[in-house]
Amino acid sequence: MMHQQGIGAWMAKRRLKSPDKIALVHDESTVTYRQLADGADRISALLRHHGVGKGDAVAYLGENSPEFLRVMFGAAQLGAVFVPVNTRLAPPEIAHVLTDCAARVLIHDPEFAERVAGAVDTAGTAHVIVTGDGTADRPGLARLAAATTAEPIDGQVNPDDPAAIVYTSGTTGRAKGAVLTHRNLTWVALNCIVDYDVVSTDVALMISPLFHVASLGMGALPVLLKGATIVLEKGFEPGRALAQIERHGVTMLSGVPTTYQLMADHPAWAGTDLSTLAKLTCGGSAVPVRVLNAYEARGLSFSQGYGMTEASPGATALPPAMTRAKQGSVGLPHFFTDVRIADSDGAPVPAGTIGEIEIAGPNVFPGYHGLPAETAAAFTEDGWFRSGDLGYLDDDGYLYIAGRLKDMIISGGENIYPPEIERLLNELDGVTGAAVIGVPDARWGEVPWAVLTVREGVAVDTERVREFLDGKIARYKLPKHVVVVDDLPRTASGKVRKADLRSRFEAIDQ
């Protein structure tokens, strides 16, 4: 009897059911399910050789590649916890992730060596392995794994054991590790299979980074569970993406509005054969009408949705057939997920009434790593996750987003939390007050602006602020524009009224 009841069992079962089916296409080469499973076995053996056991954290900092998935499944087979690290993080942010999860092993692409050096020292990570072949005196993951004897590993893994920790910034500005269990990742994959009709003959183009929980939980995992094929791209370039769709007969594509806009604006758009495309999903923010029009002119429509890391991340999906009829909605709850709206006292409200969005289901995480108080505050007494977002349900049960309690900024699909930036801005000499807001941007949806008050006689401009922040936070979080004002609008309790600032600056011609 198998003791492995988590996602670590998936590849062994795929090796039995579809060994010669192509699982991955990457850099013009292919990986079958047998090869992917064999590779995961070797990674498991290698990690075990390095002392990794159940519950130990294995961090991975790298671009999309077969190694990313081999390490994830290899760690899962041992009952270890996979920690994908955002490749855009600055060294202090990487150090926080490694320290917080107590990573026993860090596996990273060679190009990040300089960035992780200090972070590893700070965190005290025991083992650091570079992907690829490595050097003569420091063999890389590929050589180490090839020299390792793969042995079947049937670890004692239960559905409610942690499978991954995905870091997401919070209102405190400190990145929190959302613990996602094997059950969470299994059920979010099942939600996608049901609601997006994933089939084994699908070919999914993966252009978004796998360290994002949406790409992993709602992109890669349902496709691999179903035994379909992923065309795995290291990054996104619109012309190449269009070429890959035509070349490989891609049927599925996921992205953010900016992704789809750049593809539609590319010179190759009109001449590319898109006839195989059948399933387009878009998250991050609503698809602009002009982008909808461009794709509908080619016979294509979108599934849009809403979610967050804590829901692994899917909560709702809007079927393509309802894109126009329910324009502005993020859809219905996923098949195995429930959504409700509650007032400030936690009581459910009737349709059409704005309140806090609450989510329940087997895809909802159990809590934040090492943060019991924050975990308790994130759930209602009857176990629903409090999203911190505002919305309402219409009479048909479709969800509409009304605003964000946390003032989160979504820029090109990346979540930016103002308190993290504000905390640093307040350390800049001469700054007496700081507020970061999201301002609409034609390309990225929103971009962060910093609104500052400064001491008399102090000169602070955009260049100085960006230079001060560069290296402390990821570059996509750097304010695009800095405005110095005499006073920040505040409530009686002293909190900055960000709605006032947004209404003041969002109409400015950029």
Short mmCIF file of C-alpha atoms in Angstrom, two decimals:
data_model
loop_
_atom_site.label_atom_id
_atom_site.label_comp_id
_atom_site.label_asym_id
_atom_site.label_seq_id
_atom_site.Cartn_x
_atom_site.Cartn_y
_atom_site.Cartn_z
CA MET A 1 0.00 0.00 0.00
CA MET A 2 1.31 3.46 -0.89
CA HIS A 3 1.93 5.74 2.05
CA GLN A 4 2.39 8.69 -0.31
CA GLN A 5 -0.94 10.50 -0.45
CA GLY A 6 0.37 13.79 -1.74
CA ILE A 7 1.44 15.31 -5.04
CA GLY A 8 4.70 13.36 -4.74
CA ALA A 9 2.81 10.28 -5.97
CA TRP A 10 1.68 11.94 -9.19
CA MET A 11 4.75 11.32 -11.33
CA ALA A 12 5.05 7.66 -10.36
CA LYS A 13 1.43 7.16 -11.37
CA ARG A 14 1.91 9.11 -14.61
CA ARG A 15 4.93 6.91 -15.37
CA LEU A 16 2.61 3.93 -15.17
CA LYS A 17 -0.30 5.42 -17.07
CA SER A 18 1.39 7.51 -19.79
CA PRO A 19 5.15 6.85 -19.73
CA ASP A 20 5.90 7.91 -23.29
CA LYS A 21 3.56 10.89 -23.43
CA ILE A 22 5.40 14.21 -23.70
CA ALA A 23 5.07 16.06 -20.42
CA LEU A 24 7.30 19.05 -21.19
CA VAL A 25 8.67 20.88 -24.20
CA HIS A 26 11.60 23.12 -23.22
CA ASP A 27 14.38 24.73 -25.26
CA GLU A 28 13.47 22.64 -28.32
CA SER A 29 13.79 19.38 -26.36
CA THR A 30 11.08 17.15 -24.90
CA VAL A 31 10.65 15.36 -21.57
CA THR A 32 8.32 12.37 -21.29
CA TYR A 33 6.42 11.50 -18.15
CA ARG A 34 8.80 8.58 -17.60
CA GLN A 35 11.77 10.94 -17.79
CA LEU A 36 10.12 13.49 -15.52
CA ALA A 37 9.31 10.79 -12.94
CA ASP A 38 12.80 9.26 -13.14
CA GLY A 39 14.31 12.71 -12.68
CA ALA A 40 12.13 13.38 -9.65
CA ASP A 41 13.28 10.04 -8.16
CA ARG A 42 16.93 11.03 -8.57
CA ILE A 43 16.28 14.43 -7.01
CA SER A 44 14.59 12.72 -4.07
CA ALA A 45 17.60 10.47 -3.56
CA LEU A 46 19.97 13.43 -3.85
CA LEU A 47 18.01 15.50 -1.35
CA ARG A 48 17.86 12.60 1.07
CA HIS A 49 21.65 12.25 0.71
CA HIS A 50 21.87 15.89 1.84
CA GLY A 51 19.87 15.09 4.95
CA VAL A 52 16.50 16.33 3.74
CA GLY A 53 13.57 14.60 5.39
CA LYS A 54 9.89 15.12 6.01
CA GLY A 55 9.06 18.72 6.88
CA ASP A 56 12.42 20.16 5.77
CA ALA A 57 12.29 23.17 3.45
CA VAL A 58 13.85 22.99 -0.02
CA ALA A 59 14.06 26.43 -1.64
CA TYR A 60 14.28 26.94 -5.40
CA LEU A 61 15.34 30.19 -7.08
CA GLY A 62 15.24 29.85 -10.84
CA GLU A 63 13.48 30.45 -14.11
CA ASN A 64 10.96 28.05 -15.64
CA SER A 65 12.67 24.75 -16.45
CA PRO A 66 12.18 20.99 -16.08
CA GLU A 67 14.47 21.20 -13.02
CA PHE A 68 11.91 23.35 -11.21
CA LEU A 69 9.28 20.63 -11.53
CA ARG A 70 11.69 17.76 -10.86
CA VAL A 71 12.77 19.41 -7.61
CA MET A 72 9.19 20.14 -6.58
CA PHE A 73 8.02 16.57 -7.14
CA GLY A 74 11.27 15.14 -5.77
CA ALA A 75 10.90 17.12 -2.55
CA ALA A 76 7.22 16.14 -2.31
CA GLN A 77 8.09 12.43 -2.48
CA LEU A 78 10.14 12.85 0.70
CA GLY A 79 7.48 14.87 2.44
CA ALA A 80 9.80 17.88 2.26
CA VAL A 81 8.36 21.36 1.76
CA PHE A 82 9.04 23.11 -1.57
CA VAL A 83 9.67 26.87 -1.36
CA PRO A 84 9.63 28.64 -4.75
CA VAL A 85 11.48 31.98 -4.53
CA ASN A 86 10.51 34.93 -6.71
CA THR A 87 13.48 35.58 -9.02
CA ARG A 88 12.86 39.31 -8.85
CA LEU A 89 13.49 39.62 -5.12
CA ALA A 90 16.38 41.66 -3.78
CA PRO A 91 19.05 39.99 -1.56
CA PRO A 92 17.46 41.10 1.76
CA GLU A 93 14.10 39.69 0.63
CA ILE A 94 15.71 36.37 -0.38
CA ALA A 95 17.47 36.22 2.98
CA HIS A 96 14.15 36.69 4.78
CA VAL A 97 12.53 33.82 2.85
CA LEU A 98 15.43 31.44 3.48
CA THR A 99 15.59 32.37 7.15
CA ASP A 100 11.86 32.24 7.78
CA CYS A 101 11.37 28.79 6.24
CA ALA A 102 14.71 27.52 7.64
CA ALA A 103 15.67 26.20 4.20
CA ARG A 104 17.96 23.20 4.49
CA VAL A 105 18.79 23.31 0.79
CA LEU A 106 18.74 26.12 -1.76
CA ILE A 107 18.82 25.22 -5.45
CA HIS A 108 19.35 28.18 -7.79
CA ASP A 109 20.17 29.07 -11.37
CA PRO A 110 23.80 30.18 -11.90
CA GLU A 111 22.86 33.75 -12.79
CA PHE A 112 21.58 34.32 -9.24
CA ALA A 113 24.84 33.27 -7.53
CA GLU A 114 25.88 36.81 -6.59
CA ARG A 115 22.41 37.69 -5.32
CA VAL A 116 22.11 34.64 -3.05
CA ALA A 117 25.64 34.65 -1.61
CA GLY A 118 24.93 37.05 1.23
CA ALA A 119 21.40 35.74 1.70
CA VAL A 120 22.66 32.20 2.28
CA ASP A 121 25.18 33.43 4.86
CA THR A 122 22.46 35.36 6.68
CA ALA A 123 20.04 32.44 6.65
CA GLY A 124 22.59 29.75 7.43
CA THR A 125 21.32 27.46 4.66
CA ALA A 126 23.27 24.19 4.91
CA HIS A 127 23.46 23.18 1.25
CA VAL A 128 23.50 25.29 -1.92
CA ILE A 129 23.29 23.61 -5.33
CA VAL A 130 23.48 25.31 -8.72
CA THR A 131 21.24 24.08 -11.55
CA GLY A 132 22.83 22.72 -14.72
CA ASP A 133 26.20 20.95 -14.92
CA GLY A 134 28.08 23.35 -12.67
CA THR A 135 31.88 23.53 -12.76
CA ALA A 136 34.71 21.02 -12.42
CA ASP A 137 35.14 21.73 -8.71
CA ARG A 138 31.46 22.36 -8.01
CA PRO A 139 29.15 19.96 -9.83
CA GLY A 140 25.66 21.24 -10.53
CA LEU A 141 22.25 19.67 -10.06
CA ALA A 142 22.26 17.87 -13.42
CA ARG A 143 25.58 16.12 -12.76
CA LEU A 144 24.78 15.37 -9.14
CA ALA A 145 21.40 13.89 -10.01
CA ALA A 146 22.81 11.85 -12.91
CA ALA A 147 25.37 10.31 -10.55
CA THR A 148 22.70 9.45 -7.98
CA THR A 149 21.07 6.04 -7.92
CA ALA A 150 17.33 6.52 -8.13
CA GLU A 151 15.44 4.43 -5.64
CA PRO A 152 11.66 4.30 -5.31
CA ILE A 153 10.74 6.46 -2.32
CA ASP A 154 7.36 5.94 -0.75
CA GLY A 155 7.38 8.49 2.03
CA GLN A 156 4.69 8.71 4.68
CA VAL A 157 2.92 11.77 3.34
CA ASN A 158 -0.63 12.71 4.27
CA PRO A 159 -2.93 15.09 2.35
CA ASP A 160 -2.79 17.69 5.12
CA ASP A 161 1.01 17.77 5.31
CA PRO A 162 2.66 20.96 3.99
CA ALA A 163 3.66 20.67 0.33
CA ALA A 164 4.87 24.23 -0.29
CA ILE A 165 5.38 27.58 1.36
CA VAL A 166 4.66 30.50 -0.96
CA TYR A 167 5.65 33.94 0.28
CA THR A 168 3.24 36.83 -0.06
CA SER A 169 3.64 40.32 1.35
CA GLY A 170 1.13 41.42 3.94
CA THR A 171 -0.19 44.66 5.31
CA THR A 172 2.71 44.76 7.78
CA GLY A 173 5.13 44.91 4.86
CA ARG A 174 6.88 41.70 5.94
CA ALA A 175 6.61 38.74 3.59
CA LYS A 176 4.48 35.97 5.09
CA GLY A 177 4.81 32.32 4.11
CA ALA A 178 1.46 30.83 3.10
CA VAL A 179 1.57 27.11 3.84
CA LEU A 180 -0.10 25.11 1.06
CA THR A 181 -0.83 21.47 1.79
CA HIS A 182 -0.92 18.53 -0.59
CA ARG A 183 -4.69 18.64 -0.24
CA ASN A 184 -4.77 22.34 -1.21
CA LEU A 185 -2.70 21.80 -4.36
CA THR A 186 -4.65 18.71 -5.37
CA TRP A 187 -8.04 20.40 -5.05
CA VAL A 188 -7.04 23.60 -6.83
CA ALA A 189 -5.86 21.40 -9.71
CA LEU A 190 -9.19 19.56 -9.69
CA ASN A 191 -11.05 22.89 -9.70
CA CYS A 192 -9.16 23.88 -12.84
CA ILE A 193 -9.74 20.53 -14.54
CA VAL A 194 -13.49 20.88 -13.93
CA ASP A 195 -13.96 24.59 -14.61
CA TYR A 196 -11.46 24.98 -17.47
CA ASP A 197 -12.16 21.55 -18.99
CA VAL A 198 -8.50 20.44 -19.02
CA VAL A 199 -8.05 17.24 -21.06
CA SER A 200 -5.10 14.96 -21.69
CA THR A 201 -4.71 16.16 -25.27
CA ASP A 202 -4.21 19.78 -24.22
CA VAL A 203 -0.97 21.62 -24.95
CA ALA A 204 -0.46 24.47 -22.47
CA LEU A 205 1.96 27.31 -23.14
CA MET A 206 3.57 28.36 -19.85
CA ILE A 207 4.89 31.92 -20.20
CA SER A 208 4.40 33.05 -16.60
CA PRO A 209 6.97 32.17 -13.92
CA LEU A 210 6.25 28.99 -11.99
CA PHE A 211 7.24 30.65 -8.70
CA HIS A 212 3.88 32.45 -8.94
CA VAL A 213 1.24 30.30 -7.28
CA ALA A 214 -1.20 30.93 -10.14
CA SER A 215 1.22 29.49 -12.69
CA LEU A 216 2.01 26.55 -10.44
CA GLY A 217 -1.34 25.72 -8.85
CA MET A 218 -3.64 26.60 -11.74
CA GLY A 219 -1.23 26.21 -14.66
CA ALA A 220 1.28 23.39 -14.30
CA LEU A 221 -0.37 21.11 -11.74
CA PRO A 222 -3.75 20.52 -13.43
CA VAL A 223 -2.04 19.92 -16.78
CA LEU A 224 0.39 17.37 -15.31
CA LEU A 225 -2.32 15.71 -13.21
CA LYS A 226 -4.32 15.20 -16.39
CA GLY A 227 -1.32 13.90 -18.34
CA ALA A 228 -1.31 16.74 -20.87
CA THR A 229 1.70 18.66 -22.25
CA ILE A 230 3.34 21.91 -21.11
CA VAL A 231 5.40 24.07 -23.46
CA LEU A 232 7.65 25.58 -20.82
CA GLU A 233 9.10 28.99 -21.60
CA LYS A 234 11.86 30.66 -19.57
CA GLY A 235 10.19 34.04 -19.96
CA PHE A 236 7.68 35.96 -22.01
CA GLU A 237 8.39 37.59 -25.34
CA PRO A 238 5.22 38.25 -27.37
CA GLY A 239 6.64 37.33 -30.78
CA ARG A 240 8.11 34.06 -29.51
CA ALA A 241 4.89 33.22 -27.67
CA LEU A 242 2.90 33.63 -30.89
CA ALA A 243 5.41 31.46 -32.76
CA GLN A 244 5.21 28.72 -30.10
CA ILE A 245 1.40 28.69 -30.28
CA GLU A 246 1.54 28.03 -34.02
CA ARG A 247 4.46 25.59 -33.88
CA HIS A 248 3.18 23.36 -31.09
CA GLY A 249 -0.56 23.62 -31.65
CA VAL A 250 -1.08 25.23 -28.26
CA THR A 251 -4.62 24.85 -26.89
CA MET A 252 -4.26 26.57 -23.49
CA LEU A 253 -2.71 29.88 -22.48
CA SER A 254 -2.67 31.74 -19.17
CA GLY A 255 -1.49 35.27 -18.51
CA VAL A 256 -2.25 38.72 -17.21
CA PRO A 257 -3.87 41.53 -19.22
CA THR A 258 -0.47 42.99 -20.14
CA THR A 259 0.55 39.64 -21.64
CA TYR A 260 -2.43 39.50 -23.93
CA GLN A 261 -2.17 43.16 -24.85
CA LEU A 262 1.48 42.84 -25.93
CA MET A 263 0.66 39.80 -28.06
CA ALA A 264 -2.25 41.55 -29.78
CA ASP A 265 -0.05 44.60 -30.43
CA HIS A 266 2.78 42.53 -31.96
CA PRO A 267 3.36 42.72 -35.73
CA ALA A 268 3.06 38.91 -35.99
CA TRP A 269 -0.41 38.87 -34.41
CA ALA A 270 -2.44 39.08 -37.62
CA GLY A 271 -0.44 36.42 -39.44
CA THR A 272 -0.16 33.82 -36.68
CA ASP A 273 -2.31 30.70 -36.87
CA LEU A 274 -4.26 30.67 -33.59
CA SER A 275 -6.78 28.04 -34.67
CA THR A 276 -5.77 25.51 -32.00
CA LEU A 277 -6.21 27.97 -29.11
CA ALA A 278 -9.35 27.11 -27.17
CA LYS A 279 -8.76 28.05 -23.52
CA LEU A 280 -7.47 31.44 -22.46
CA THR A 281 -7.37 32.35 -18.78
CA CYS A 282 -6.53 35.76 -17.40
CA GLY A 283 -5.89 36.87 -13.85
CA GLY A 284 -4.37 39.80 -12.01
CA SER A 285 -6.95 42.36 -13.10
CA ALA A 286 -9.84 42.77 -15.53
CA VAL A 287 -9.16 42.39 -19.24
CA PRO A 288 -9.45 45.81 -20.94
CA VAL A 289 -12.26 46.08 -23.48
CA ARG A 290 -9.87 46.78 -26.36
CA VAL A 291 -8.01 43.54 -25.60
CA LEU A 292 -11.30 41.63 -25.43
CA ASN A 293 -12.22 43.08 -28.80
CA ALA A 294 -8.89 42.12 -30.38
CA TYR A 295 -9.20 38.49 -29.27
CA GLU A 296 -12.90 38.17 -30.03
CA ALA A 297 -12.10 39.36 -33.56
CA ARG A 298 -9.94 36.21 -33.82
CA GLY A 299 -12.72 34.02 -32.38
CA LEU A 300 -11.15 33.86 -28.91
CA SER A 301 -12.60 34.69 -25.51
CA PHE A 302 -11.32 34.61 -21.95
CA SER A 303 -11.92 32.91 -18.66
CA GLN A 304 -11.27 35.53 -16.01
CA GLY A 305 -11.07 34.94 -12.31
CA TYR A 306 -10.22 36.01 -8.81
CA GLY A 307 -8.03 34.48 -6.17
CA MET A 308 -5.05 34.83 -3.89
CA THR A 309 -2.09 32.83 -2.66
CA GLU A 310 -4.03 31.67 0.39
CA ALA A 311 -6.57 29.93 -1.90
CA SER A 312 -3.83 28.14 -3.85
CA PRO A 313 -4.86 30.59 -5.54
CA GLY A 314 -8.20 30.13 -7.34
CA ALA A 315 -11.49 31.28 -5.83
CA THR A 316 -13.73 32.15 -8.80
CA ALA A 317 -13.82 31.82 -12.57
CA LEU A 318 -15.89 33.64 -15.20
CA PRO A 319 -16.79 31.32 -18.10
CA PRO A 320 -15.92 32.70 -21.56
CA ALA A 321 -19.58 32.53 -22.57
CA MET A 322 -20.39 35.06 -19.84
CA THR A 323 -17.57 37.51 -20.56
CA ARG A 324 -19.90 40.06 -22.09
CA ALA A 325 -23.12 39.26 -20.22
CA LYS A 326 -21.31 39.59 -16.89
CA GLN A 327 -18.69 42.14 -17.90
CA GLY A 328 -16.82 43.37 -14.86
CA SER A 329 -17.48 40.19 -12.89
CA VAL A 330 -14.77 37.75 -11.82
CA GLY A 331 -17.22 34.88 -12.06
CA LEU A 332 -18.68 32.09 -9.99
CA PRO A 333 -16.92 30.19 -7.21
CA HIS A 334 -14.80 27.28 -8.44
CA PHE A 335 -16.54 23.90 -8.36
CA PHE A 336 -15.13 22.76 -5.01
CA THR A 337 -14.88 26.24 -3.48
CA ASP A 338 -17.40 28.53 -1.80
CA VAL A 339 -17.48 32.33 -1.60
CA ARG A 340 -19.65 34.55 0.57
CA ILE A 341 -19.86 38.24 1.42
CA ALA A 342 -19.89 39.41 5.02
CA ASP A 343 -20.40 42.76 6.74
CA SER A 344 -18.03 44.30 9.28
CA ASP A 345 -19.59 42.13 12.01
CA GLY A 346 -19.05 38.95 10.00
CA ALA A 347 -22.71 38.43 9.14
CA PRO A 348 -23.63 37.35 5.58
CA VAL A 349 -25.18 40.12 3.46
CA PRO A 350 -27.80 39.89 0.70
CA ALA A 351 -27.02 39.99 -3.03
CA GLY A 352 -25.89 43.38 -4.30
CA THR A 353 -24.51 44.46 -0.92
CA ILE A 354 -20.78 45.22 -0.68
CA GLY A 355 -18.85 43.48 2.07
CA GLU A 356 -15.68 41.49 2.68
CA ILE A 357 -15.10 38.50 0.43
CA GLU A 358 -14.71 35.26 2.39
CA ILE A 359 -13.57 31.95 0.92
CA ALA A 360 -13.87 28.32 2.02
CA GLY A 361 -12.95 25.01 0.46
CA PRO A 362 -10.26 22.31 0.36
CA ASN A 363 -8.00 24.65 -1.65
CA VAL A 364 -7.86 27.24 1.18
CA PHE A 365 -4.60 27.15 3.13
CA PRO A 366 -4.37 26.25 6.84
CA GLY A 367 -2.31 29.30 7.81
CA TYR A 368 0.89 31.34 7.68
CA HIS A 369 4.19 29.70 8.56
CA GLY A 370 5.19 30.50 12.12
CA LEU A 371 2.58 33.24 12.51
CA PRO A 372 -0.25 31.94 14.71
CA ALA A 373 -1.71 35.37 15.50
CA GLU A 374 -1.86 36.37 11.82
CA THR A 375 -3.36 32.98 10.97
CA ALA A 376 -6.08 33.31 13.61
CA ALA A 377 -6.94 36.80 12.39
CA ALA A 378 -7.24 35.56 8.80
CA PHE A 379 -10.13 33.19 9.57
CA THR A 380 -13.66 33.60 10.87
CA GLU A 381 -14.88 31.57 13.83
CA ASP A 382 -16.60 29.15 11.46
CA GLY A 383 -13.47 28.64 9.35
CA TRP A 384 -13.87 30.96 6.36
CA PHE A 385 -10.80 32.80 5.07
CA ARG A 386 -11.11 36.59 5.29
CA SER A 387 -9.70 37.88 2.01
CA GLY A 388 -9.41 41.52 3.03
CA ASP A 389 -11.01 42.41 -0.30
CA LEU A 390 -14.38 44.05 -0.83
CA GLY A 391 -16.98 42.83 -3.29
CA TYR A 392 -20.57 41.78 -3.85
CA LEU A 393 -22.51 38.91 -5.39
CA ASP A 394 -25.24 39.59 -7.94
CA ASP A 395 -28.57 37.75 -7.98
CA ASP A 396 -27.02 34.94 -10.06
CA GLY A 397 -24.12 34.42 -7.65
CA TYR A 398 -21.45 36.13 -9.77
CA LEU A 399 -18.77 37.97 -7.82
CA TYR A 400 -17.79 41.60 -8.46
CA ILE A 401 -14.76 43.21 -6.84
CA ALA A 402 -15.48 46.59 -5.27
CA GLY A 403 -12.11 47.46 -3.78
CA ARG A 404 -9.23 46.30 -1.65
CA LEU A 405 -9.10 46.66 2.07
CA LYS A 406 -5.35 46.22 1.90
CA ASP A 407 -4.78 48.80 -0.86
CA MET A 408 -2.77 46.21 -2.75
CA ILE A 409 -1.39 47.32 -6.12
CA ILE A 410 -1.40 44.86 -9.03
CA SER A 411 1.18 45.87 -11.64
CA GLY A 412 1.57 43.57 -14.64
CA GLY A 413 0.22 40.68 -12.57
CA GLU A 414 2.65 41.29 -9.68
CA ASN A 415 1.20 42.04 -6.25
CA ILE A 416 2.71 45.12 -4.60
CA TYR A 417 1.90 45.92 -0.98
CA PRO A 418 2.43 49.62 -0.12
CA PRO A 419 3.42 49.18 3.58
CA GLU A 420 6.59 47.34 2.55
CA ILE A 421 7.72 50.30 0.41
CA GLU A 422 6.46 52.92 2.86
CA ARG A 423 8.51 51.41 5.66
CA LEU A 424 11.68 51.85 3.60
CA LEU A 425 10.74 55.32 2.36
CA ASN A 426 10.40 56.49 5.93
CA GLU A 427 14.07 55.56 6.42
CA LEU A 428 15.17 58.00 3.70
CA ASP A 429 16.79 61.06 5.25
CA GLY A 430 14.46 64.04 5.15
CA VAL A 431 11.22 62.11 4.59
CA THR A 432 8.60 62.85 7.24
CA GLY A 433 5.66 60.93 5.78
CA ALA A 434 5.10 58.41 3.01
CA ALA A 435 2.14 56.87 1.21
CA VAL A 436 2.33 54.52 -1.78
CA ILE A 437 -0.70 54.28 -4.06
CA GLY A 438 -1.57 52.53 -7.29
CA VAL A 439 -2.09 54.83 -10.26
CA PRO A 440 -3.67 53.52 -13.49
CA ASP A 441 -1.18 52.74 -16.25
CA ALA A 442 -2.01 51.83 -19.85
CA ARG A 443 0.60 49.08 -20.03
CA TRP A 444 0.82 47.60 -16.54
CA GLY A 445 -2.70 48.16 -15.24
CA GLU A 446 -1.36 50.00 -12.21
CA VAL A 447 2.02 51.33 -11.15
CA PRO A 448 3.15 52.46 -7.71
CA TRP A 449 3.51 56.18 -6.97
CA ALA A 450 5.06 57.51 -3.79
CA VAL A 451 3.52 60.58 -2.15
CA LEU A 452 5.88 62.11 0.39
CA THR A 453 6.17 64.91 2.88
CA VAL A 454 9.71 66.09 3.60
CA ARG A 455 11.58 68.38 5.98
CA GLU A 456 11.91 72.01 4.96
CA GLY A 457 14.89 72.53 2.69
CA VAL A 458 15.20 68.84 1.73
CA ALA A 459 15.07 67.92 -1.96
CA VAL A 460 13.62 64.53 -2.81
CA ASP A 461 12.78 63.43 -6.34
CA THR A 462 11.94 60.23 -8.23
CA GLU A 463 15.55 59.49 -9.15
CA ARG A 464 16.78 59.79 -5.57
CA VAL A 465 13.97 57.61 -4.21
CA ARG A 466 14.45 54.88 -6.81
CA GLU A 467 18.21 54.90 -6.23
CA PHE A 468 17.65 54.59 -2.46
CA LEU A 469 15.22 51.66 -2.85
CA ASP A 470 17.08 49.82 -5.60
CA GLY A 471 18.54 46.61 -4.20
CA LYS A 472 16.31 46.69 -1.13
CA ILE A 473 13.13 45.59 -2.91
CA ALA A 474 12.33 44.02 -6.27
CA ARG A 475 12.56 46.51 -9.14
CA TYR A 476 8.89 46.17 -10.10
CA LYS A 477 8.04 47.64 -6.69
CA LEU A 478 10.05 50.82 -7.30
CA PRO A 479 7.77 53.88 -7.51
CA LYS A 480 7.35 55.08 -11.07
CA HIS A 481 6.79 58.63 -9.87
CA VAL A 482 7.40 60.55 -6.67
CA VAL A 483 5.28 63.52 -5.58
CA VAL A 484 6.16 65.79 -2.68
CA VAL A 485 3.17 67.39 -0.95
CA ASP A 486 2.76 69.75 1.99
CA ASP A 487 0.52 67.38 3.93
CA LEU A 488 -0.87 63.86 3.60
CA PRO A 489 -4.66 63.65 4.05
CA ARG A 490 -5.35 61.72 7.24
CA THR A 491 -8.27 60.40 9.24
CA ALA A 492 -8.93 61.49 12.79
CA SER A 493 -6.93 58.48 13.98
CA GLY A 494 -3.96 59.50 11.87
CA LYS A 495 -4.29 56.99 9.02
CA VAL A 496 -3.56 58.27 5.51
CA ARG A 497 -6.68 58.54 3.37
CA LYS A 498 -5.32 56.80 0.30
CA ALA A 499 -8.61 57.07 -1.57
CA ASP A 500 -8.15 60.85 -1.50
CA LEU A 501 -4.65 60.53 -2.90
CA ARG A 502 -5.73 58.14 -5.65
CA SER A 503 -8.54 60.42 -6.76
CA ARG A 504 -6.09 63.32 -6.81
CA PHE A 505 -3.36 61.67 -8.87
CA GLU A 506 -4.99 58.96 -11.00
CA ALA A 507 -6.24 61.42 -13.62
CA ILE A 508 -2.81 62.99 -14.19
CA ASP A 509 -1.49 62.50 -17.72
CA GLN A 510 1.56 60.30 -17.42
#
